[in-house]
Amino acid sequence: MTAGAALADGEVNIYSYRQPELIQPLMDTFTKETGIKTNVLFLDKGLVERIAAEGANSPADLILTVDIARLTEAKEGGVTQPLNDERINSQIPAQYRDKDGDWFGLTTRGRVVYASKERVTENTITYEELADPKWKGKLCMRDAQHSYNIGLFASMVAHHGAEYTEKWLAGVKQNLARKPDGNDRSQAKAIMAGECDISLGNTYYVGLMLTNEKDPEEKEWAAAIKVLFPNTADRGTHVNVSGMALAKNAPNMDNAIKLMEFLASDEAQGIYAEKVFEYPVSPKAKPSDIVVGFGTIKPDSLALTDVAANRKVASELVDKVGLNEGPSN
């Protein structure tokens, strides 16, 4: 994809951290409806650095990414531009978009508790309870510094302050069955194997496991767990976003805005939610039947900018309590 080719009339260039197969159905529908061709460049890292290095000649029109950290990183890295678009703003609640219009959330995922159907009788839980000694040796999780966990820990700092969160993380550490390891799916596998009873995981992985025809054993992992939505009785469950941002030097800006308006629409949100098992941010769009089957999510109303503002503190606290070292003997 060269800068010259990017200036053709009927194109839009997307730099994406999202897997191409997850967004392709959306791109196909957009092209069918508008005739505008989409070029997706998938990157697993270094997206902001790449656009910054390309400078004014960057062919990037639109950035698609997951996680509030990566959206704020794009804004702070100076590779986005603000957009005030009534059609988009009317579809996306204020808590899921940047106050300056530099990024917009498209779908949310809950950071929930996976619990053994066999061994866990509780059907309600709070994040605070994860530090309760009753779970000693029964909790597993992926790397505590992973952005999904840091997002949750940052929300705890936002709600309770750093001092409380430090004590809480120390309690969580004592409840670990083993050192943090693997990804969210492998926590479900560990629960099925009896290595732990509960874990932290994102909602959408359960949908991906339940429908995995290529690797059917993942269906068994998912079948062994139930999804508990923490803090349903009070502030709600921590959610993170996938989102979009208009690139700073978008050569096809009109087409990029058309695509952004499409992605914010109920139609696109429905396609996206069905494909990736996430929750649409538009109140009018519906999640997939599989996701509805997990139960009702009450999302924490905390603005994601407040979560992002506490990520650095959360990361430092993880190191301070040695969470990644696993339980102390």
Coordinates of C-alpha atoms in Angstrom, one line a residue:
M1 CA 0.0 0.0 0.0
T2 CA 1.8 3.2 -1.2
A3 CA 0.9 6.8 -0.4
G4 CA 0.2 7.3 -4.1
A5 CA -2.3 4.5 -4.3
A6 CA -4.0 5.7 -1.2
L7 CA -5.2 8.9 -2.9
A8 CA -7.5 7.0 -5.3
D9 CA -11.1 8.2 -5.0
G10 CA -12.9 5.1 -3.9
E11 CA -10.6 3.8 -1.1
V12 CA -10.1 4.0 2.6
N13 CA -7.0 2.7 4.4
I14 CA -7.4 1.1 7.8
Y15 CA -4.5 0.3 10.1
S16 CA -5.8 -2.3 12.5
Y17 CA -4.7 -4.1 15.7
R18 CA -7.9 -6.2 15.3
Q19 CA -7.5 -9.5 13.5
P20 CA -8.5 -9.1 9.8
E21 CA -11.0 -12.0 9.9
L22 CA -12.9 -10.3 12.8
I23 CA -13.5 -7.0 10.8
Q24 CA -13.7 -8.3 7.3
P25 CA -17.5 -8.9 7.4
L26 CA -17.9 -5.2 8.3
M27 CA -15.6 -4.1 5.5
D28 CA -17.4 -6.2 3.0
T29 CA -20.8 -4.8 4.0
F30 CA -19.5 -1.2 3.9
T31 CA -18.0 -1.7 0.4
K32 CA -21.2 -3.3 -0.8
E33 CA -23.3 -0.4 0.4
T34 CA -20.9 2.5 -0.6
G35 CA -18.7 1.1 -3.4
I36 CA -15.7 2.3 -1.3
K37 CA -12.8 -0.2 -1.3
T38 CA -11.2 -1.0 2.1
N39 CA -7.5 -1.8 2.5
V40 CA -6.7 -3.3 5.9
L41 CA -3.2 -3.3 7.1
F42 CA -3.0 -5.6 10.2
L43 CA -0.2 -4.9 12.7
D44 CA 0.3 -6.8 16.0
K45 CA 2.5 -4.0 17.4
G46 CA 4.0 -0.7 16.6
L47 CA 1.0 0.9 14.9
V48 CA 1.4 4.3 16.5
E49 CA 5.2 4.3 15.8
R50 CA 4.6 3.4 12.2
I51 CA 2.1 6.1 11.5
A52 CA 4.3 8.7 13.3
A53 CA 7.3 7.6 11.2
E54 CA 5.3 7.9 7.9
G55 CA 4.5 11.4 8.9
A56 CA 2.5 13.7 6.6
N57 CA 2.7 11.1 3.8
S58 CA 1.0 8.3 5.9
P59 CA -1.6 6.5 3.9
A60 CA -3.5 5.7 7.1
D61 CA -7.1 7.0 7.2
L62 CA -8.5 5.1 10.1
I63 CA -7.1 3.3 13.1
L64 CA -9.0 0.3 14.6
T65 CA -7.8 -1.1 17.9
V66 CA -8.7 -2.8 21.1
D67 CA -8.2 -1.5 24.7
I68 CA -8.5 2.0 26.1
A69 CA -4.7 1.9 26.6
R70 CA -4.1 1.7 22.8
L71 CA -6.7 4.3 22.0
T72 CA -5.1 6.8 24.4
E73 CA -1.6 5.8 23.2
A74 CA -2.7 6.8 19.6
K75 CA -4.0 10.1 20.8
E76 CA -1.0 10.9 23.0
G77 CA 1.3 9.7 20.2
G78 CA -0.1 12.5 18.0
V79 CA -1.4 10.2 15.2
T80 CA -5.1 11.0 15.5
Q81 CA -7.2 14.0 14.9
P82 CA -10.5 15.2 16.6
L83 CA -13.8 14.6 14.8
N84 CA -17.1 16.1 15.9
D85 CA -19.7 14.2 13.9
E86 CA -23.3 14.3 15.1
R87 CA -24.2 10.9 13.5
I88 CA -21.3 9.2 15.4
N89 CA -21.9 11.1 18.7
S90 CA -25.6 10.2 18.7
Q91 CA -24.8 6.5 18.5
I92 CA -21.9 6.3 21.0
P93 CA -22.5 7.2 24.7
A94 CA -20.2 9.9 26.1
Q95 CA -18.5 7.5 28.5
Y96 CA -17.2 5.5 25.5
R97 CA -15.7 8.3 23.5
D98 CA -12.9 10.8 24.0
K99 CA -14.0 14.2 25.2
D100 CA -12.0 15.9 22.3
G101 CA -13.3 13.4 19.7
D102 CA -10.0 11.7 19.1
W103 CA -11.3 8.2 19.6
F104 CA -14.7 6.4 19.7
G105 CA -15.5 3.1 21.3
L106 CA -17.4 0.5 19.1
T107 CA -17.9 -2.5 21.3
T108 CA -17.3 -3.3 25.0
R109 CA -16.1 -6.5 26.7
G110 CA -16.6 -7.3 30.4
R111 CA -13.6 -8.4 32.5
V112 CA -15.5 -11.1 34.3
V113 CA -14.9 -14.1 36.5
Y114 CA -14.8 -17.5 34.9
A115 CA -15.9 -20.0 37.6
S116 CA -16.0 -23.8 37.7
K117 CA -19.6 -25.1 37.2
E118 CA -18.7 -28.1 39.3
R119 CA -16.9 -26.6 42.2
V120 CA -18.1 -23.0 42.6
T121 CA -21.6 -22.7 44.1
E122 CA -21.7 -18.9 44.1
N123 CA -23.5 -17.2 41.3
T124 CA -22.6 -13.6 42.4
I125 CA -19.1 -12.2 43.1
T126 CA -17.3 -8.9 43.5
Y127 CA -13.8 -7.9 42.4
E128 CA -13.1 -7.0 46.1
E129 CA -13.9 -10.6 47.1
L130 CA -11.1 -12.0 44.9
A131 CA -8.8 -11.0 47.8
D132 CA -10.9 -13.0 50.3
P133 CA -8.8 -15.9 51.8
K134 CA -11.7 -18.3 51.0
W135 CA -10.3 -18.4 47.5
K136 CA -6.7 -19.2 48.6
G137 CA -5.0 -21.5 46.0
K138 CA -8.1 -21.3 43.8
L139 CA -7.5 -18.3 41.5
C140 CA -5.6 -18.2 38.3
M141 CA -4.9 -15.5 35.8
R142 CA -2.8 -14.4 32.8
D143 CA 0.2 -12.0 33.2
A144 CA -0.8 -9.4 35.7
Q145 CA 0.8 -6.7 33.5
H146 CA -1.3 -7.6 30.5
S147 CA -3.4 -4.6 29.4
Y148 CA -6.7 -6.5 30.1
N149 CA -5.7 -6.9 33.8
I150 CA -4.1 -3.5 34.1
G151 CA -7.4 -2.0 32.9
L152 CA -9.3 -3.8 35.7
F153 CA -6.7 -2.9 38.3
A154 CA -6.8 0.8 37.1
S155 CA -10.6 0.8 37.6
M156 CA -10.0 -0.4 41.2
V157 CA -7.6 2.5 41.8
A158 CA -10.2 4.9 40.3
H159 CA -12.9 3.5 42.7
H160 CA -10.9 2.8 45.9
G161 CA -7.6 4.7 45.6
A162 CA -4.0 3.3 45.4
E163 CA -3.6 2.3 49.0
Y164 CA -6.7 0.1 49.0
T165 CA -5.7 -1.4 45.6
E166 CA -2.2 -2.3 46.8
K167 CA -3.7 -4.3 49.8
W168 CA -6.2 -5.9 47.5
L169 CA -3.6 -6.9 45.0
A170 CA -1.5 -8.4 47.8
G171 CA -4.6 -10.4 48.8
V172 CA -5.2 -11.5 45.2
K173 CA -1.6 -12.7 45.0
Q174 CA -2.0 -14.9 48.1
N175 CA -5.0 -16.6 46.5
L176 CA -3.3 -17.5 43.3
A177 CA -3.0 -21.2 42.5
R178 CA 0.1 -20.6 40.4
K179 CA 2.2 -17.9 38.8
P180 CA 0.1 -15.8 36.3
D181 CA 0.6 -17.5 32.9
G182 CA -1.1 -18.1 29.5
N183 CA -4.0 -16.2 28.0
D184 CA -7.7 -15.9 29.0
R185 CA -8.6 -19.1 27.2
S186 CA -6.0 -21.2 29.0
Q187 CA -7.5 -20.1 32.4
A188 CA -10.7 -21.8 31.3
K189 CA -8.7 -24.9 30.4
A190 CA -7.0 -24.8 33.9
I191 CA -10.4 -24.6 35.6
M192 CA -11.6 -27.6 33.6
A193 CA -8.4 -29.5 34.6
G194 CA -9.0 -28.7 38.3
E195 CA -5.9 -26.5 38.7
C196 CA -8.0 -23.6 39.9
D197 CA -11.7 -22.8 40.5
I198 CA -11.9 -19.2 39.3
S199 CA -10.1 -16.8 37.0
L200 CA -10.3 -13.5 35.4
G201 CA -11.3 -13.4 31.7
N202 CA -12.9 -11.4 29.0
T203 CA -16.5 -12.2 28.1
Y204 CA -15.9 -12.6 24.3
Y205 CA -13.4 -15.4 24.7
V206 CA -16.2 -17.6 26.0
G207 CA -18.1 -17.0 22.8
L208 CA -15.0 -17.7 20.7
M209 CA -14.4 -21.0 22.6
L210 CA -18.0 -22.2 22.4
T211 CA -18.0 -21.8 18.6
N212 CA -14.5 -23.0 17.9
E213 CA -14.9 -25.6 15.1
K214 CA -11.1 -25.7 14.3
D215 CA -10.1 -26.6 17.9
P216 CA -13.2 -28.3 19.4
E217 CA -11.5 -29.0 22.8
E218 CA -11.9 -25.3 23.5
K219 CA -15.7 -26.0 23.5
E220 CA -15.1 -28.3 26.5
W221 CA -13.1 -25.6 28.3
A222 CA -15.9 -23.2 27.9
A223 CA -18.5 -25.8 28.9
A224 CA -16.7 -26.3 32.2
I225 CA -17.1 -22.7 33.3
K226 CA -19.9 -20.2 34.1
V227 CA -19.6 -16.5 33.7
L228 CA -20.0 -14.4 36.8
F229 CA -20.4 -10.6 36.3
P230 CA -18.7 -8.9 39.3
N231 CA -20.3 -6.1 41.3
T232 CA -23.7 -6.4 39.6
A233 CA -25.4 -5.3 42.9
D234 CA -23.3 -2.1 43.1
R235 CA -21.1 -0.2 40.6
G236 CA -21.1 -2.8 37.9
T237 CA -18.6 -4.9 35.9
H238 CA -15.4 -3.3 34.5
V239 CA -15.6 -3.0 30.7
N240 CA -13.0 -2.2 28.1
V241 CA -13.5 -1.2 24.5
S242 CA -12.6 -1.8 20.9
G243 CA -12.6 1.5 19.1
M244 CA -11.7 3.7 16.2
A245 CA -9.8 6.9 15.6
L246 CA -9.4 9.2 12.5
A247 CA -5.7 9.2 11.5
K248 CA -4.0 12.6 11.7
N249 CA -3.2 13.0 8.0
A250 CA -6.0 10.9 6.5
P251 CA -5.6 11.3 2.7
N252 CA -9.1 9.9 2.2
M253 CA -10.8 11.8 5.0
D254 CA -14.3 11.9 3.6
N255 CA -14.3 8.1 3.0
A256 CA -12.8 7.5 6.4
I257 CA -15.6 9.5 8.0
K258 CA -18.2 7.6 6.0
L259 CA -16.7 4.3 7.3
M260 CA -16.6 5.7 10.9
E261 CA -20.3 6.6 10.6
F262 CA -21.1 3.2 9.2
L263 CA -19.1 1.5 12.1
A264 CA -21.1 3.5 14.6
S265 CA -24.4 2.5 13.1
D266 CA -26.7 -0.1 14.6
E267 CA -26.3 -2.3 11.5
A268 CA -22.5 -2.5 11.8
Q269 CA -22.6 -2.8 15.6
G270 CA -24.9 -5.8 15.2
I271 CA -22.6 -7.5 12.7
Y272 CA -19.5 -6.7 14.8
A273 CA -21.2 -8.0 18.0
E274 CA -22.3 -11.2 16.3
K275 CA -18.8 -11.9 14.9
V276 CA -16.6 -10.9 18.0
F277 CA -19.1 -11.8 20.8
E278 CA -18.7 -8.3 22.3
Y279 CA -21.4 -5.8 23.5
P280 CA -22.4 -3.0 21.1
V281 CA -21.9 0.5 22.6
S282 CA -25.1 1.7 20.9
P283 CA -28.0 1.1 23.3
K284 CA -30.2 0.2 20.3
A285 CA -27.9 -2.6 18.8
K286 CA -28.2 -6.1 20.2
P287 CA -25.5 -8.5 21.4
S288 CA -25.4 -12.0 19.9
D289 CA -27.6 -14.7 21.4
I290 CA -24.5 -16.5 22.8
V291 CA -23.5 -13.4 24.8
V292 CA -27.1 -12.8 26.0
G293 CA -26.9 -16.4 27.3
F294 CA -24.1 -15.5 29.7
G295 CA -26.6 -13.3 31.7
T296 CA -27.1 -9.6 32.0
I297 CA -24.1 -7.3 32.2
K298 CA -24.3 -4.1 34.2
P299 CA -21.3 -2.1 33.0
D300 CA -19.4 0.1 35.4
S301 CA -20.3 3.7 34.4
L302 CA -16.8 4.9 35.2
A303 CA -15.5 6.9 32.2
L304 CA -12.8 5.0 30.3
T305 CA -10.6 8.1 30.5
D306 CA -10.6 7.7 34.3
V307 CA -9.5 4.1 33.9
A308 CA -6.7 5.2 31.4
A309 CA -5.5 7.9 33.8
N310 CA -4.8 5.2 36.5
R311 CA -3.1 2.6 34.4
K312 CA 0.5 3.7 35.3
V313 CA -0.3 3.5 39.1
A314 CA -1.9 0.1 38.6
S315 CA 1.1 -1.2 36.7
E316 CA 3.5 0.0 39.4
L317 CA 1.3 -1.6 42.2
V318 CA 1.5 -5.0 40.3
D319 CA 5.3 -4.8 40.5
K320 CA 5.3 -3.5 44.1
V321 CA 3.3 -6.5 45.4
G322 CA 5.1 -8.9 43.1
L323 CA 1.8 -10.2 41.7
N324 CA 3.5 -11.9 38.7
E325 CA 5.8 -13.9 41.1
G326 CA 2.7 -15.9 42.2
P327 CA 1.7 -16.9 45.7
S328 CA 4.2 -16.7 48.6
N329 CA 4.7 -20.0 50.4

